[in-house]
Coordinates of C-alpha atoms in Angstrom, one line a residue:
X204 CA -36.1 1.5 -8.2
X205 CA -32.5 2.1 -7.1
X206 CA -31.6 4.3 -4.3
X207 CA -29.9 7.6 -5.5
X208 CA -27.8 7.5 -2.4
X209 CA -26.2 4.2 -3.5
X210 CA -25.7 4.7 -7.1
X211 CA -24.6 8.4 -7.1
X212 CA -21.0 9.5 -7.3
X213 CA -20.7 11.8 -4.3
X214 CA -18.8 14.9 -4.9
X215 CA -18.3 15.2 -1.1
X216 CA -16.7 18.7 -1.5
X217 CA -13.5 17.5 -2.8
X218 CA -11.9 18.8 -5.8
X219 CA -11.7 16.4 -8.6
X220 CA -8.0 17.3 -9.3
X221 CA -6.4 13.9 -10.2
X222 CA -6.1 13.4 -14.0
X223 CA -5.6 10.1 -15.7
X224 CA -1.8 10.4 -15.9
X225 CA -1.8 11.1 -12.3
X226 CA -3.9 8.3 -11.2
X227 CA -2.0 6.1 -13.4
X228 CA 1.2 6.9 -11.8
X229 CA -0.2 6.7 -8.2
X230 CA -1.3 3.4 -9.2
X231 CA 2.2 2.3 -10.3
X232 CA 4.0 4.2 -7.4
X233 CA 1.6 2.2 -5.1
X234 CA 3.0 -1.1 -6.5
X235 CA 6.6 -0.1 -6.1
X236 CA 7.8 0.5 -2.6
X237 CA 10.5 0.3 -0.3
X238 CA 9.7 -3.4 0.4
X239 CA 11.1 -4.1 -3.1
X240 CA 14.1 -1.9 -3.0
X241 CA 15.3 -2.9 0.4
X242 CA 13.2 -5.8 1.9
X243 CA 13.8 -8.1 -1.3
X244 CA 17.6 -8.6 -0.1
X245 CA 16.7 -10.6 3.0
X246 CA 13.9 -12.5 1.1
X247 CA 16.1 -13.6 -1.5
X248 CA 18.6 -15.0 1.3
X249 CA 15.8 -17.0 2.7
X250 CA 14.1 -18.3 -0.4
X251 CA 16.8 -17.9 -3.2
X252 CA 15.3 -17.6 -6.7
X253 CA 11.8 -19.2 -5.5
X254 CA 11.2 -15.6 -4.4
X255 CA 10.4 -14.9 -7.9
X256 CA 7.3 -17.3 -7.8
X257 CA 6.4 -15.7 -4.4
X258 CA 6.1 -12.2 -5.9
X259 CA 4.1 -13.8 -8.9
X260 CA 1.8 -15.7 -6.5
X261 CA 1.2 -12.7 -4.3
X262 CA 1.0 -10.5 -7.4
X263 CA -2.2 -12.4 -8.8
X264 CA -3.7 -12.2 -5.3
X265 CA -3.3 -8.5 -5.2
X266 CA -4.8 -8.3 -8.7
X267 CA -7.9 -10.4 -7.4
X268 CA -8.1 -7.8 -4.5
X269 CA -8.0 -4.8 -6.9
X270 CA -10.7 -6.3 -9.4
X271 CA -12.9 -6.7 -6.4
X272 CA -12.2 -3.1 -5.3
X273 CA -12.7 -1.9 -8.9
X274 CA -16.1 -3.4 -9.1
X275 CA -17.2 -1.6 -5.7
X276 CA -15.5 1.6 -6.7
X277 CA -17.5 1.4 -10.2
X278 CA -20.7 0.8 -8.3
X279 CA -20.1 3.9 -5.9
X280 CA -16.9 5.8 -6.3
X281 CA -16.2 7.4 -2.9
X282 CA -13.0 8.9 -1.3
X283 CA -12.0 6.8 1.9
X284 CA -13.7 3.9 -0.1
X285 CA -12.6 0.9 2.1
X286 CA -14.4 2.1 5.3
X287 CA -17.3 3.2 3.4
X288 CA -17.8 -0.2 1.8
X289 CA -17.3 -2.1 5.1
X290 CA -19.9 0.3 6.7
X291 CA -22.3 -0.5 4.0
X292 CA -22.0 -4.2 3.6
X293 CA -20.8 -5.3 7.0
X294 CA -22.3 -2.8 9.3
X295 CA -21.1 0.6 10.9
X296 CA -18.8 -1.1 13.5
X297 CA -16.6 -2.7 10.7
X298 CA -16.6 0.7 8.7
X299 CA -15.4 2.3 12.0
X300 CA -12.9 -0.4 12.6
X301 CA -11.6 -0.4 8.9
X302 CA -11.2 3.2 8.7
X303 CA -9.2 3.6 11.9
X304 CA -7.1 0.7 11.2
X305 CA -6.1 2.0 7.5
X306 CA -5.3 5.3 9.4
X307 CA -3.0 3.4 11.6
X308 CA -1.5 1.5 8.7
X309 CA -0.4 4.9 7.2
X310 CA 0.6 6.6 10.3
X311 CA 3.1 3.9 11.2
X312 CA 4.2 3.5 7.7
X313 CA 5.0 7.3 7.6
X314 CA 6.9 6.9 11.0
X315 CA 9.3 4.2 9.1
X316 CA 9.6 6.0 5.9
X317 CA 10.4 9.5 7.3
X318 CA 13.3 7.7 9.3
X319 CA 14.4 5.8 6.5
X320 CA 14.4 8.7 4.4
X321 CA 16.8 10.5 6.8
X322 CA 19.0 7.5 6.7
X323 CA 19.4 7.7 3.2
X324 CA 20.1 11.3 3.2
X325 CA 22.6 10.7 5.9
X326 CA 24.5 8.6 3.2
X327 CA 25.4 11.7 1.4
X328 CA 25.5 14.2 4.3
X329 CA 26.6 12.3 7.4
X330 CA 27.1 15.5 9.2
X331 CA 23.5 16.6 9.2
X332 CA 21.6 15.0 12.2
X333 CA 18.7 12.4 11.0
X334 CA 16.2 14.2 12.9
X335 CA 16.5 17.4 11.2
X336 CA 16.4 15.9 7.8
X337 CA 13.3 13.9 8.8
X338 CA 11.6 17.0 10.1
X339 CA 12.4 19.0 6.9
X340 CA 10.9 16.3 4.9
X341 CA 7.7 16.0 7.3
X342 CA 7.2 19.9 7.0
X343 CA 7.6 20.0 3.0
X344 CA 5.1 17.0 2.3
X345 CA 2.6 18.5 4.9
X346 CA 2.8 21.8 3.1
X347 CA 2.3 20.1 -0.3
X348 CA -0.6 18.0 1.0
X349 CA -2.3 21.2 2.3
X350 CA -1.8 23.3 -0.8
X351 CA -3.9 21.2 -3.3
X352 CA -4.6 17.8 -4.5
X353 CA -3.3 18.5 -7.9
X354 CA 0.0 19.3 -6.3
X355 CA 0.0 16.1 -4.5
X356 CA -0.8 14.3 -7.6
X357 CA 2.1 16.0 -9.5
X358 CA 4.7 15.3 -6.6
X359 CA 3.4 11.5 -6.6
X360 CA 3.7 11.5 -10.5
X361 CA 7.5 12.5 -10.6
X362 CA 8.2 10.3 -7.5
X363 CA 6.6 7.5 -9.1
X364 CA 8.6 8.4 -12.5
X365 CA 11.9 8.0 -10.7
X366 CA 11.1 4.6 -9.4
X367 CA 9.9 3.4 -12.6
X368 CA 12.8 4.6 -14.8
X369 CA 15.4 3.1 -12.2
X370 CA 13.6 -0.2 -12.4
X371 CA 13.4 -0.4 -16.3
X372 CA 17.0 1.0 -16.4
X373 CA 18.1 -1.9 -14.0
X374 CA 16.0 -4.6 -16.4
X375 CA 17.7 -3.0 -19.5
X376 CA 21.2 -3.2 -18.1
X377 CA 20.9 -6.6 -16.8
X378 CA 19.4 -7.9 -20.1
X379 CA 22.6 -6.4 -21.8
X380 CA 24.8 -8.1 -19.5
X381 CA 23.1 -11.4 -20.1
X382 CA 22.7 -11.1 -23.8
X383 CA 26.2 -9.2 -24.6
X384 CA 28.4 -10.2 -21.6
X385 CA 29.6 -6.8 -20.9
X386 CA 30.7 -5.5 -17.5
X387 CA 32.3 -7.0 -14.6
X388 CA 29.5 -9.7 -14.2
X389 CA 29.6 -10.7 -17.7
X390 CA 31.4 -14.0 -17.0
X391 CA 29.3 -15.1 -14.4
X392 CA 25.9 -13.9 -15.4
X393 CA 23.5 -16.6 -16.9
X394 CA 19.9 -17.6 -16.8
X395 CA 21.2 -20.9 -15.2
X396 CA 21.9 -19.0 -12.0
X397 CA 18.3 -19.5 -11.3
X398 CA 18.8 -23.4 -10.6
X399 CA 22.6 -23.9 -10.5
X400 CA 23.0 -23.3 -6.7
X401 CA 20.8 -25.8 -4.9
X402 CA 18.0 -25.6 -7.2
X403 CA 15.0 -23.1 -7.7
X404 CA 13.8 -23.9 -4.1
X405 CA 17.4 -24.1 -2.3
X406 CA 16.0 -23.6 1.3
X407 CA 12.8 -25.8 0.8
X408 CA 9.2 -24.8 -0.1
X409 CA 8.4 -24.0 3.6
X410 CA 11.3 -21.4 3.7
X411 CA 10.0 -19.9 0.6
X412 CA 6.4 -19.7 1.8
X413 CA 7.6 -17.8 5.1
X414 CA 8.7 -14.9 2.8
X415 CA 5.1 -14.2 1.8
X416 CA 4.6 -11.9 4.7
X417 CA 7.5 -9.7 3.6
X418 CA 6.4 -10.0 -0.1
X419 CA 2.8 -8.8 0.9
X420 CA 4.6 -5.7 2.7
X421 CA 6.0 -4.9 -0.6
X422 CA 2.5 -4.6 -2.2
X423 CA 1.1 -2.6 0.6
X424 CA -0.4 0.7 -0.8
X425 CA -1.6 -0.7 -4.1
X426 CA -5.1 -0.2 -2.9
X427 CA -4.3 3.6 -2.8
X428 CA -6.2 4.2 -6.0
X429 CA -9.2 3.4 -4.1
X430 CA -8.8 6.4 -1.9
X431 CA -8.4 8.5 -5.1
X432 CA -11.7 7.7 -6.2
X433 CA -13.4 10.8 -4.8
X434 CA -11.0 13.2 -6.4
X435 CA -10.5 11.6 -9.9
X436 CA -11.5 13.8 -12.7
X437 CA -13.3 10.7 -14.5
X438 CA -13.2 7.4 -12.2
X439 CA -15.5 5.6 -14.6
X440 CA -12.3 5.5 -17.0
X441 CA -9.3 6.0 -15.2
X442 CA -9.7 3.5 -12.2
X443 CA -10.4 0.5 -14.7
X444 CA -7.7 1.5 -16.8
X445 CA -5.1 1.8 -13.6
X446 CA -6.3 -1.5 -12.0
X447 CA -6.3 -3.4 -15.4
X448 CA -2.9 -2.5 -15.9
X449 CA -1.6 -4.0 -12.5
X450 CA -0.6 -7.5 -13.9
X451 CA 1.8 -6.2 -16.4
X452 CA 3.3 -3.7 -13.8
X453 CA 3.8 -6.7 -11.3
X454 CA 5.2 -8.7 -14.1
X455 CA 7.6 -6.0 -15.1
X456 CA 8.6 -4.5 -11.9
X457 CA 8.6 -7.1 -9.3
X458 CA 8.9 -10.4 -11.2
X459 CA 10.9 -9.2 -14.2
X460 CA 13.3 -7.1 -12.1
X461 CA 14.0 -10.0 -9.6
X462 CA 14.5 -12.5 -12.4
X463 CA 17.1 -10.3 -14.2
X464 CA 18.9 -9.6 -10.9
X465 CA 19.1 -13.3 -9.9
X466 CA 20.2 -14.2 -13.3
X467 CA 23.0 -11.3 -13.1
X468 CA 24.0 -12.3 -9.6
X469 CA 23.8 -15.7 -8.1
X470 CA 21.2 -15.6 -5.0
X471 CA 23.9 -16.5 -2.5
X472 CA 25.5 -13.2 -2.8
X473 CA 22.5 -11.5 -1.1
X474 CA 21.8 -10.9 2.5
X475 CA 19.7 -9.2 5.0
X476 CA 20.2 -5.5 5.0
X477 CA 21.5 -5.1 1.6
X478 CA 19.4 -3.9 -1.5
X479 CA 19.4 -6.3 -4.2
X480 CA 19.7 -3.2 -6.7
X481 CA 22.6 -2.0 -4.9
X482 CA 24.3 -5.2 -4.9
X483 CA 23.6 -5.5 -8.6
X484 CA 24.9 -2.4 -9.6
X485 CA 28.1 -3.0 -7.5
X486 CA 28.5 -6.3 -9.2
X487 CA 28.0 -5.0 -12.7
X488 CA 30.6 -2.1 -11.9
X489 CA 28.5 0.9 -12.3
X490 CA 30.6 3.6 -10.3
X491 CA 27.7 5.8 -9.1
X492 CA 25.4 2.5 -8.7
X493 CA 25.2 2.9 -5.0
X494 CA 24.3 6.5 -5.1
X495 CA 21.8 6.1 -7.8
X496 CA 19.8 3.3 -6.0
X497 CA 20.3 5.5 -2.8
X498 CA 18.5 8.3 -4.6
X499 CA 15.6 6.1 -5.9
X500 CA 15.0 4.4 -2.4
X501 CA 14.9 7.9 -0.9
X502 CA 12.1 9.0 -3.4
X503 CA 10.3 5.6 -2.6
X504 CA 10.3 6.5 1.1
X505 CA 9.2 10.0 0.4
X506 CA 6.4 8.8 -2.0
X507 CA 4.9 6.4 0.8
X508 CA 5.1 9.2 3.3
X509 CA 3.5 11.5 0.9
X510 CA 0.6 9.0 0.2
X511 CA 0.3 8.2 3.7
X512 CA -0.5 12.0 4.6
X513 CA -3.1 12.0 1.7
X514 CA -4.7 9.0 2.7
X515 CA -5.0 9.5 6.4
X516 CA -6.6 12.7 5.9
X517 CA -9.3 11.4 3.7
X518 CA -9.9 8.4 6.2
X519 CA -10.3 10.8 9.1
X520 CA -12.9 12.8 7.2
X521 CA -14.7 9.8 6.4
X522 CA -14.9 8.7 9.9
X523 CA -15.8 12.2 11.0
X524 CA -18.9 12.1 8.4
X525 CA -20.0 8.9 9.7
X526 CA -20.0 10.1 13.4
X527 CA -16.9 8.0 14.2
X528 CA -14.3 10.5 14.8
X529 CA -14.6 14.2 15.9
X530 CA -16.8 16.3 13.7
X531 CA -14.1 19.1 13.2
X532 CA -12.4 16.4 11.0
X533 CA -15.0 16.5 8.4
X534 CA -14.3 20.5 7.3
X535 CA -12.5 21.0 4.4
X536 CA -9.9 23.8 3.8
X537 CA -10.1 26.7 1.3
X538 CA -8.1 24.5 -1.0
X539 CA -10.4 21.5 -0.6
X540 CA -8.2 19.4 1.4
X541 CA -9.0 17.8 4.8
X542 CA -6.3 20.0 6.4
X543 CA -7.0 19.2 10.2
X544 CA -6.9 15.4 9.6
X545 CA -3.6 15.8 7.5
X546 CA -2.3 17.8 10.5
X547 CA -3.2 15.6 13.0
X548 CA -1.8 12.4 11.1
X549 CA 1.3 14.4 10.6
X550 CA 1.7 15.2 14.4
X551 CA 1.7 11.4 15.0
X552 CA 4.0 10.7 12.4
X553 CA 6.3 13.2 14.0
X554 CA 6.3 11.4 17.3
X555 CA 7.3 8.4 15.1
X556 CA 10.3 10.4 14.0
X557 CA 11.5 10.9 17.6
X558 CA 10.6 7.2 18.6
X559 CA 12.7 5.9 15.5
X560 CA 15.6 8.2 16.4
X561 CA 15.8 7.1 20.1
X562 CA 14.7 3.4 20.0
X563 CA 17.1 0.9 18.4
X564 CA 16.8 -0.1 14.7
X565 CA 14.5 -3.1 15.4
X566 CA 11.7 -0.8 15.9
X567 CA 11.7 -0.1 12.1
X568 CA 10.8 -3.9 11.6
X569 CA 8.2 -3.9 14.2
X570 CA 6.5 -0.8 12.6
X571 CA 6.6 -2.5 9.2
X572 CA 5.2 -5.6 10.5
X573 CA 2.3 -3.4 12.3
X574 CA 1.6 -1.9 8.6
X575 CA 1.3 -5.3 7.2
X576 CA -1.1 -6.5 9.7
X577 CA -3.2 -3.5 9.2
X578 CA -2.9 -3.7 5.5
X579 CA -4.2 -7.4 5.3
X580 CA -7.1 -6.5 7.5
X581 CA -8.1 -3.8 4.9
X582 CA -7.7 -6.3 2.0
X583 CA -10.0 -8.7 3.8
X584 CA -12.6 -5.9 4.1
X585 CA -12.5 -5.1 0.6
X586 CA -13.0 -8.9 -0.4
X587 CA -15.6 -9.4 2.3
X588 CA -17.6 -6.4 1.1
X589 CA -17.1 -7.6 -2.5
X590 CA -18.4 -11.0 -1.8
X591 CA -21.7 -9.3 0.0
X592 CA -22.2 -7.0 -2.7
X593 CA -22.1 -9.8 -5.6
X594 CA -24.9 -11.5 -3.2
X595 CA -26.7 -8.3 -3.2
X596 CA -26.5 -7.9 -7.0
X597 CA -27.7 -11.5 -7.8
X598 CA -30.7 -11.0 -5.3
X599 CA -31.4 -7.8 -7.3
X600 CA -31.2 -5.5 -4.3
X601 CA -28.5 -3.5 -5.9
X602 CA -27.5 -2.4 -9.5
X603 CA -24.6 -4.3 -11.1
X604 CA -21.3 -2.4 -11.5
X605 CA -20.1 -1.3 -14.9
X606 CA -16.7 -3.0 -13.9
X607 CA -17.5 -6.5 -12.9
X608 CA -14.6 -8.8 -11.2
X609 CA -13.8 -11.8 -13.4
X610 CA -15.4 -14.9 -11.9
X611 CA -17.7 -12.9 -9.7
X612 CA -16.8 -13.5 -6.2
X613 CA -14.9 -16.8 -6.6
X614 CA -11.3 -14.9 -7.0
X615 CA -12.3 -13.0 -3.8
X616 CA -12.8 -16.2 -1.9
X617 CA -9.4 -17.4 -3.2
X618 CA -7.8 -14.2 -2.1
X619 CA -9.4 -14.3 1.3
X620 CA -8.0 -17.8 2.1
X621 CA -4.5 -16.8 1.0
X622 CA -4.7 -14.0 3.3
X623 CA -5.8 -16.0 6.1
X624 CA -2.8 -18.3 5.0
X625 CA -0.3 -15.4 5.3
X626 CA -1.8 -14.4 8.6
X627 CA -1.1 -18.1 9.9
X628 CA 2.4 -17.6 8.7
X629 CA 2.8 -14.5 10.6
X630 CA 1.6 -16.0 13.9
X631 CA 4.0 -18.8 13.4
X632 CA 7.1 -16.6 12.7
X633 CA 8.3 -15.5 16.4
X634 CA 10.0 -12.2 15.0
X635 CA 6.8 -11.1 13.0
X636 CA 4.3 -12.4 15.7
X637 CA 4.6 -9.3 17.8
X638 CA 2.5 -7.4 15.3
X639 CA -0.5 -9.7 16.0
X640 CA -0.1 -8.6 19.8
X641 CA -0.2 -5.1 18.8
X642 CA -3.2 -5.5 16.6
X643 CA -5.0 -7.2 19.4
X644 CA -4.3 -4.3 21.7
X645 CA -5.4 -1.9 18.9
X646 CA -8.6 -4.0 18.4
X647 CA -9.3 -3.9 22.0
X648 CA -8.8 0.0 22.1
X649 CA -11.3 0.4 19.2
X650 CA -13.7 -1.7 20.9
X651 CA -13.6 0.5 24.1
X652 CA -13.8 3.6 21.8
X653 CA -16.9 2.1 19.9
X654 CA -18.6 1.5 23.2
X655 CA -18.3 5.0 24.3
X656 CA -19.3 6.2 21.0
X657 CA -22.5 4.2 21.0
X658 CA -23.3 5.3 24.4
X659 CA -22.9 8.9 23.5
X660 CA -24.4 8.7 20.0
X661 CA -26.7 5.7 19.6
X662 CA -27.6 6.6 16.3
X663 CA -24.0 5.7 15.1
X664 CA -24.6 2.1 15.3
X665 CA -28.0 2.1 13.6
X666 CA -26.8 3.5 10.2
X667 CA -25.0 1.4 7.1
X668 CA -24.9 -2.2 6.9
X669 CA -27.8 -4.6 5.8
X670 CA -30.4 -2.2 6.7
X671 CA -29.1 0.2 4.1
X672 CA -29.3 -2.5 1.6
X673 CA -32.9 -3.6 2.4
X674 CA -34.0 -0.1 1.2
X675 CA -32.7 -0.9 -2.2
X676 CA -34.4 -2.8 -5.0

């Protein structure tokens, strides 16, 4: 006999307003971020053409993570899924920790993206103060998220469409340069650029591996599909389709785009702070290239911030429903959105706008490294939850999912080892190590919060985890 609580698809009061078209584009948009448009320049300078291999390797791991999440989502589709699965399979503390850490990831990402968006607008309108632009974007996106989930989905659809169109255009133009030799880059563009300048690993394999932390940041938000589960019109069809198309998206938009760029422009011409796409357009000689790419990275930043507002509100509501955040966050507005949770998250993002305006530019790098560390924790919780779920299925305590991950939990174990390796690389690198100190402080704060929560409401620590599984079967 299977528990109805576990197998049912909870409506949770949300409007199921995200159609297949929107879920597909949210998935695609999640796999194309500012990390690719801007961060790839510094990583090319560190690793040369071997960065292509790093993106492919990390992409395979991300696919393992998403298939593990997909199996869990089709076993029980819930909005705010990561915290809910951690709560069920690892215990209430892990649900609490994961929910708040994912909230932190999106708040700090929102801080960085808003400031980045203001800088991009400054490119066209240097007389407008950056804080004014950031504030306008904050208010507009806040309004979009309050109105309805359909409007959020529609805006995210068009943000993603811009990014996808720009990348495909770049690939087509680059292939044209390679094939027909037109443009200013025609004489020097060649596939041999991938190995002609000190080989495929010009700085050594060690230097290439050190770029993995930046590469993983570029893939952050791909798990956002899981947050949409409670508001998808038909999760049984839309979620597997969105997840199964991930490999070709990674192959085309990351591996494909970088391969074409590094064939058109030799890797030695890239440097930190220079978008490889801007550089490629400049070398090819497209007059409006810099402006076009500036518009694209602006949409990428706004897309990320828009997604952040969406997911933080849902995560706070999930925490409130579990007694791990103030109950007031569990209320939905008349438009069926967690308005208060979104508002509080936006307030924290607003503090980030002020901080990023006052603090030197290095703060942007620190914020993104904190987001990466929080993202790695979230991915680890998805994978560990999946391993424990598979054990429960094999033992007959839980029903099998309609979307099983290939190889059972083997790929999840591979991904766990990989993420721990990347964490080790972050600890080894002096510049990025600071995010681990911040996360240690965050863990201590959450630990104190949990102790206070338990003292006030002991029942919070008694729900979820293995006892819940014992009732099933």
